[in-house]
mmCIF file with all atom_site columns, C-alpha atoms in Angstrom:
data_model
loop_
_atom_site.group_PDB
_atom_site.id
_atom_site.type_symbol
_atom_site.label_atom_id
_atom_site.label_alt_id
_atom_site.label_comp_id
_atom_site.label_asym_id
_atom_site.label_entity_id
_atom_site.label_seq_id
_atom_site.pdbx_PDB_ins_code
_atom_site.Cartn_x
_atom_site.Cartn_y
_atom_site.Cartn_z
_atom_site.occupancy
_atom_site.B_iso_or_equiv
_atom_site.pdbx_formal_charge
_atom_site.auth_seq_id
_atom_site.auth_comp_id
_atom_site.auth_asym_id
_atom_site.auth_atom_id
_atom_site.pdbx_PDB_model_num
ATOM 1   C CA . MET J 1 1   ? -27.127 -11.816 10.270  1.00 50.00 ? 191 MET J CA 1
ATOM 2   C CA . VAL J 1 2   ? -24.261 -14.297 9.936   1.00 51.00 ? 192 VAL J CA 1
ATOM 3   C CA . THR J 1 3   ? -20.878 -12.598 10.406  1.00 55.00 ? 193 THR J CA 1
ATOM 4   C CA . ALA J 1 4   ? -18.528 -15.553 10.929  1.00 52.00 ? 194 ALA J CA 1
ATOM 5   C CA . LEU J 1 5   ? -18.429 -16.853 7.354   1.00 48.00 ? 195 LEU J CA 1
ATOM 6   C CA . ASN J 1 6   ? -15.682 -16.116 4.822   1.00 50.00 ? 196 ASN J CA 1
ATOM 7   C CA . ARG J 1 7   ? -13.267 -14.501 7.250   1.00 55.00 ? 197 ARG J CA 1
ATOM 8   C CA . GLN J 1 8   ? -10.220 -16.070 5.589   1.00 55.00 ? 198 GLN J CA 1
ATOM 9   C CA . ILE J 1 9   ? -8.968  -13.963 2.689   1.00 59.00 ? 199 ILE J CA 1
ATOM 10  C CA . SER J 1 10  ? -8.303  -16.059 -0.383  1.00 58.00 ? 200 SER J CA 1
ATOM 11  C CA . ALA J 1 11  ? -5.124  -15.847 -2.425  1.00 67.00 ? 201 ALA J CA 1
ATOM 12  C CA . ARG J 1 12  ? -5.250  -13.231 -5.163  1.00 62.00 ? 202 ARG J CA 1
ATOM 13  C CA . GLU J 1 13  ? -5.080  -14.796 -8.595  1.00 65.00 ? 203 GLU J CA 1
ATOM 14  C CA . THR J 1 14  ? -6.298  -13.305 -11.874 1.00 65.00 ? 204 THR J CA 1
ATOM 15  C CA . GLY J 1 15  ? -4.861  -15.856 -14.272 1.00 63.00 ? 205 GLY J CA 1
ATOM 16  C CA . PHE J 1 16  ? -1.727  -17.288 -15.797 1.00 65.00 ? 206 PHE J CA 1
ATOM 17  C CA . GLU J 1 17  ? 1.225   -15.749 -17.649 1.00 70.00 ? 207 GLU J CA 1
ATOM 18  C CA . MET J 1 18  ? 0.769   -12.144 -16.585 1.00 77.00 ? 208 MET J CA 1
ATOM 19  C CA . ALA J 1 19  ? 2.341   -9.919  -13.961 1.00 85.00 ? 209 ALA J CA 1
ATOM 20  C CA . GLN J 1 20  ? 0.169   -9.597  -10.865 1.00 89.00 ? 210 GLN J CA 1
ATOM 21  C CA . PHE J 1 21  ? 0.584   -7.986  -7.460  1.00 90.00 ? 211 PHE J CA 1
ATOM 22  C CA . ILE J 1 22  ? -0.778  -7.600  -3.969  1.00 91.00 ? 212 ILE J CA 1
ATOM 23  C CA . CYS J 1 23  ? -0.455  -4.257  -2.222  1.00 91.00 ? 213 CYS J CA 1
ATOM 24  C CA . GLY J 1 24  ? -0.812  -2.961  1.313   1.00 91.00 ? 214 GLY J CA 1
ATOM 25  C CA . ARG J 1 25  ? -0.253  0.089   3.489   1.00 92.00 ? 215 ARG J CA 1
ATOM 26  C CA . VAL J 1 26  ? 1.685   0.171   6.751   1.00 91.00 ? 216 VAL J CA 1
ATOM 27  C CA . ALA J 1 27  ? 2.063   3.015   9.225   1.00 93.00 ? 217 ALA J CA 1
ATOM 28  C CA . ALA J 1 28  ? 4.020   3.213   12.465  1.00 92.00 ? 218 ALA J CA 1
ATOM 29  C CA . LEU J 1 29  ? 2.004   3.819   15.620  1.00 93.00 ? 219 LEU J CA 1
ATOM 30  C CA . SER J 1 30  ? 2.695   6.942   17.657  1.00 91.00 ? 220 SER J CA 1
ATOM 31  C CA . SER J 1 31  ? 2.909   4.693   20.749  1.00 91.00 ? 221 SER J CA 1
ATOM 32  C CA . GLY J 1 32  ? 5.945   2.916   19.281  1.00 89.00 ? 222 GLY J CA 1
ATOM 33  C CA . ALA J 1 33  ? 4.289   -0.507  19.382  1.00 92.00 ? 223 ALA J CA 1
ATOM 34  C CA . GLU J 1 34  ? 5.290   -3.091  16.766  1.00 90.00 ? 224 GLU J CA 1
ATOM 35  C CA . VAL J 1 35  ? 2.996   -3.138  13.711  1.00 90.00 ? 225 VAL J CA 1
ATOM 36  C CA . MET J 1 36  ? 2.330   -6.203  11.540  1.00 89.00 ? 226 MET J CA 1
ATOM 37  C CA . ALA J 1 37  ? 0.147   -5.364  8.524   1.00 89.00 ? 227 ALA J CA 1
ATOM 38  C CA . SER J 1 38  ? -1.038  -7.958  6.015   1.00 88.00 ? 228 SER J CA 1
ATOM 39  C CA . ILE J 1 39  ? -0.214  -7.187  2.394   1.00 89.00 ? 229 ILE J CA 1
ATOM 40  C CA . GLY J 1 40  ? -2.160  -10.156 1.047   1.00 89.00 ? 230 GLY J CA 1
ATOM 41  C CA . LYS J 1 41  ? -1.877  -13.762 0.029   1.00 89.00 ? 231 LYS J CA 1
ATOM 42  C CA . LEU J 1 42  ? -0.192  -15.239 -3.050  1.00 89.00 ? 232 LEU J CA 1
ATOM 43  C CA . PRO J 1 43  ? -1.560  -18.439 -4.622  1.00 89.00 ? 233 PRO J CA 1
ATOM 44  C CA . VAL J 1 44  ? 0.206   -21.779 -4.733  1.00 89.00 ? 234 VAL J CA 1
ATOM 45  C CA . GLY J 1 45  ? 2.546   -21.920 -7.747  1.00 90.00 ? 235 GLY J CA 1
ATOM 46  C CA . ALA J 1 46  ? 3.258   -18.169 -7.771  1.00 90.00 ? 236 ALA J CA 1
ATOM 47  C CA . VAL J 1 47  ? 6.787   -17.043 -8.695  1.00 90.00 ? 237 VAL J CA 1
ATOM 48  C CA . LEU J 1 48  ? 8.009   -13.824 -7.058  1.00 90.00 ? 238 LEU J CA 1
ATOM 49  C CA . ILE J 1 49  ? 9.255   -11.019 -9.294  1.00 90.00 ? 239 ILE J CA 1
ATOM 50  C CA . GLY J 1 50  ? 10.120  -8.544  -6.551  1.00 90.00 ? 240 GLY J CA 1
ATOM 51  C CA . ILE J 1 51  ? 8.911   -6.326  -3.741  1.00 90.00 ? 241 ILE J CA 1
ATOM 52  C CA . ALA J 1 52  ? 8.288   -2.659  -4.467  1.00 91.00 ? 242 ALA J CA 1
ATOM 53  C CA . SER J 1 53  ? 7.932   -0.098  -1.701  1.00 91.00 ? 243 SER J CA 1
ATOM 54  C CA . ARG J 1 54  ? 7.134   3.591   -1.588  1.00 93.00 ? 244 ARG J CA 1
ATOM 55  C CA . VAL J 1 55  ? 7.997   5.246   1.726   1.00 93.00 ? 245 VAL J CA 1
ATOM 56  C CA . VAL J 1 56  ? 5.921   8.420   2.014   1.00 95.00 ? 246 VAL J CA 1
ATOM 57  C CA . THR J 1 57  ? 6.959   9.383   5.557   1.00 93.00 ? 247 THR J CA 1
ATOM 58  C CA . ALA J 1 58  ? 10.354  8.210   6.854   1.00 92.00 ? 248 ALA J CA 1
ATOM 59  C CA . PHE J 1 59  ? 10.378  5.494   9.521   1.00 91.00 ? 249 PHE J CA 1
ATOM 60  C CA . ASN J 1 60  ? 12.459  5.868   12.659  1.00 91.00 ? 250 ASN J CA 1
ATOM 61  C CA . GLY J 1 61  ? 12.734  2.080   13.057  1.00 86.00 ? 251 GLY J CA 1
ATOM 62  C CA . ALA J 1 62  ? 13.231  -1.087  10.989  1.00 86.00 ? 252 ALA J CA 1
ATOM 63  C CA . VAL J 1 63  ? 10.744  -2.199  8.313   1.00 86.00 ? 253 VAL J CA 1
ATOM 64  C CA . ASP J 1 64  ? 10.672  -5.637  6.683   1.00 85.00 ? 254 ASP J CA 1
ATOM 65  C CA . VAL J 1 65  ? 8.421   -7.910  4.623   1.00 82.00 ? 255 VAL J CA 1
ATOM 66  C CA . ASP J 1 66  ? 7.880   -11.390 6.064   1.00 77.00 ? 256 ASP J CA 1
ATOM 67  C CA . SER J 1 67  ? 6.440   -14.664 4.851   1.00 75.00 ? 257 SER J CA 1
ATOM 68  C CA . GLU J 1 68  ? 7.416   -18.258 5.440   1.00 65.00 ? 258 GLU J CA 1
ATOM 69  C CA . ASN J 1 69  ? 9.392   -18.099 2.177   1.00 61.00 ? 259 ASN J CA 1
ATOM 70  C CA . LEU J 1 70  ? 11.018  -14.674 2.267   1.00 69.00 ? 260 LEU J CA 1
ATOM 71  C CA . VAL J 1 71  ? 12.235  -11.919 4.534   1.00 72.00 ? 261 VAL J CA 1
ATOM 72  C CA . ALA J 1 72  ? 13.243  -8.636  2.889   1.00 78.00 ? 262 ALA J CA 1
ATOM 73  C CA . VAL J 1 73  ? 14.455  -5.528  4.702   1.00 82.00 ? 263 VAL J CA 1
ATOM 74  C CA . LEU J 1 74  ? 13.024  -2.330  3.226   1.00 83.00 ? 264 LEU J CA 1
ATOM 75  C CA . ALA J 1 75  ? 14.416  1.198   3.180   1.00 84.00 ? 265 ALA J CA 1
ATOM 76  C CA . THR J 1 76  ? 13.165  3.489   5.936   1.00 86.00 ? 266 THR J CA 1
ATOM 77  C CA . THR J 1 77  ? 13.842  6.827   4.217   1.00 90.00 ? 267 THR J CA 1
ATOM 78  C CA . THR J 1 78  ? 11.396  8.480   1.823   1.00 91.00 ? 268 THR J CA 1
ATOM 79  C CA . GLY J 1 79  ? 11.501  7.253   -1.744  1.00 91.00 ? 269 GLY J CA 1
ATOM 80  C CA . SER J 1 80  ? 10.937  4.129   -3.822  1.00 92.00 ? 270 SER J CA 1
ATOM 81  C CA . GLN J 1 81  ? 12.712  0.777   -3.781  1.00 92.00 ? 271 GLN J CA 1
ATOM 82  C CA . ILE J 1 82  ? 12.466  -2.588  -5.539  1.00 91.00 ? 272 ILE J CA 1
ATOM 83  C CA . VAL J 1 83  ? 13.942  -5.654  -3.825  1.00 88.00 ? 273 VAL J CA 1
ATOM 84  C CA . MET J 1 84  ? 14.485  -8.854  -5.806  1.00 86.00 ? 274 MET J CA 1
ATOM 85  C CA . PRO J 1 85  ? 13.978  -12.233 -4.110  1.00 81.00 ? 275 PRO J CA 1
ATOM 86  C CA . ALA J 1 86  ? 17.013  -14.345 -3.288  1.00 75.00 ? 276 ALA J CA 1
ATOM 87  C CA . ALA J 1 87  ? 17.732  -17.215 -5.688  1.00 73.00 ? 277 ALA J CA 1
ATOM 88  C CA . ASP J 1 88  ? 16.441  -19.797 -3.204  1.00 74.00 ? 278 ASP J CA 1
ATOM 89  C CA . SER J 1 89  ? 13.252  -17.961 -2.144  1.00 74.00 ? 279 SER J CA 1
ATOM 90  C CA . GLY J 1 90  ? 11.458  -16.840 -5.311  1.00 76.00 ? 280 GLY J CA 1
ATOM 91  C CA . GLY J 1 91  ? 9.129   -19.784 -5.780  1.00 77.00 ? 281 GLY J CA 1
ATOM 92  C CA . PRO J 1 92  ? 7.157   -21.370 -7.193  1.00 89.00 ? 282 PRO J CA 1
ATOM 93  C CA . LEU J 1 93  ? 5.330   -21.319 -3.851  1.00 89.00 ? 283 LEU J CA 1
ATOM 94  C CA . ASP J 1 94  ? 4.325   -24.687 -2.392  1.00 89.00 ? 284 ASP J CA 1
ATOM 95  C CA . SER J 1 95  ? 1.112   -23.347 -0.824  1.00 89.00 ? 285 SER J CA 1
ATOM 96  C CA . ASP J 1 96  ? -0.967  -20.172 -0.569  1.00 89.00 ? 286 ASP J CA 1
ATOM 97  C CA . THR J 1 97  ? 1.361   -17.770 1.264   1.00 88.00 ? 287 THR J CA 1
ATOM 98  C CA . GLU J 1 98  ? 0.451   -14.620 3.167   1.00 89.00 ? 288 GLU J CA 1
ATOM 99  C CA . PHE J 1 99  ? 2.881   -11.684 3.224   1.00 89.00 ? 289 PHE J CA 1
ATOM 100 C CA . TYR J 1 100 ? 3.166   -9.148  6.050   1.00 89.00 ? 290 TYR J CA 1
ATOM 101 C CA . VAL J 1 101 ? 4.984   -5.851  6.537   1.00 90.00 ? 291 VAL J CA 1
ATOM 102 C CA . THR J 1 102 ? 6.445   -5.464  10.016  1.00 89.00 ? 292 THR J CA 1
ATOM 103 C CA . VAL J 1 103 ? 7.516   -2.183  11.609  1.00 90.00 ? 293 VAL J CA 1
ATOM 104 C CA . SER J 1 104 ? 9.781   -2.769  14.595  1.00 85.00 ? 294 SER J CA 1
ATOM 105 C CA . GLY J 1 105 ? 8.771   -1.728  18.067  1.00 82.00 ? 295 GLY J CA 1
ATOM 106 C CA . GLY J 1 106 ? 9.997   1.733   18.974  1.00 86.00 ? 296 GLY J CA 1
ATOM 107 C CA . ALA J 1 107 ? 9.203   3.315   15.604  1.00 88.00 ? 297 ALA J CA 1
ATOM 108 C CA . THR J 1 108 ? 6.851   6.254   16.214  1.00 91.00 ? 298 THR J CA 1
ATOM 109 C CA . ALA J 1 109 ? 6.691   7.686   12.681  1.00 92.00 ? 299 ALA J CA 1
ATOM 110 C CA . GLY J 1 110 ? 6.489   6.342   9.161   1.00 92.00 ? 300 GLY J CA 1
ATOM 111 C CA . LEU J 1 111 ? 4.102   5.477   6.326   1.00 94.00 ? 301 LEU J CA 1
ATOM 112 C CA . ALA J 1 112 ? 4.708   3.164   3.357   1.00 92.00 ? 302 ALA J CA 1
ATOM 113 C CA . TYR J 1 113 ? 2.903   1.324   0.580   1.00 93.00 ? 303 TYR J CA 1
ATOM 114 C CA . VAL J 1 114 ? 4.293   -2.109  -0.300  1.00 92.00 ? 304 VAL J CA 1
ATOM 115 C CA . SER J 1 115 ? 3.580   -4.347  -3.314  1.00 92.00 ? 305 SER J CA 1
ATOM 116 C CA . VAL J 1 116 ? 4.629   -7.941  -3.855  1.00 91.00 ? 306 VAL J CA 1
ATOM 117 C CA . LEU J 1 117 ? 4.937   -8.598  -7.603  1.00 92.00 ? 307 LEU J CA 1
ATOM 118 C CA . TYR J 1 118 ? 4.520   -12.107 -9.018  1.00 92.00 ? 308 TYR J CA 1
ATOM 119 C CA . TYR J 1 119 ? 3.412   -14.215 -11.952 1.00 90.00 ? 309 TYR J CA 1
ATOM 120 C CA . LYS J 1 120 ? 1.826   -17.632 -12.187 1.00 87.00 ? 310 LYS J CA 1
ATOM 121 C CA . PRO J 1 121 ? 3.126   -19.865 -14.993 1.00 84.00 ? 311 PRO J CA 1
ATOM 122 C CA . VAL J 1 122 ? 0.879   -22.322 -16.792 1.00 79.00 ? 312 VAL J CA 1
ATOM 123 C CA . LYS J 1 123 ? 1.191   -25.703 -15.099 1.00 67.00 ? 313 LYS J CA 1
#
């Protein structure tokens, strides 16, 4: 059976002129090693609305969302948060862009769900 095909995840796109999102889960490792979890990939032309996070278990280290276009620091205490993109980093994106959540090395506890909200205008 062929297992090497279609390993690259495509950008998530359901259409134009509607709010869309990608969502992922990130948990700190008990060893304290740095964690980099993929949230997903936004399509070319996407415009960021914001980043929503829900911290279920508090982190004892730093947590941030990274892409080539944006870095946002998230709260580490339990609760919900929405972070808006900076004026110069909200898009439209020049290419398909993957977003990651990074938990700094040394964090031994923590669990969060992170969503990147966006829309794609008609060209």
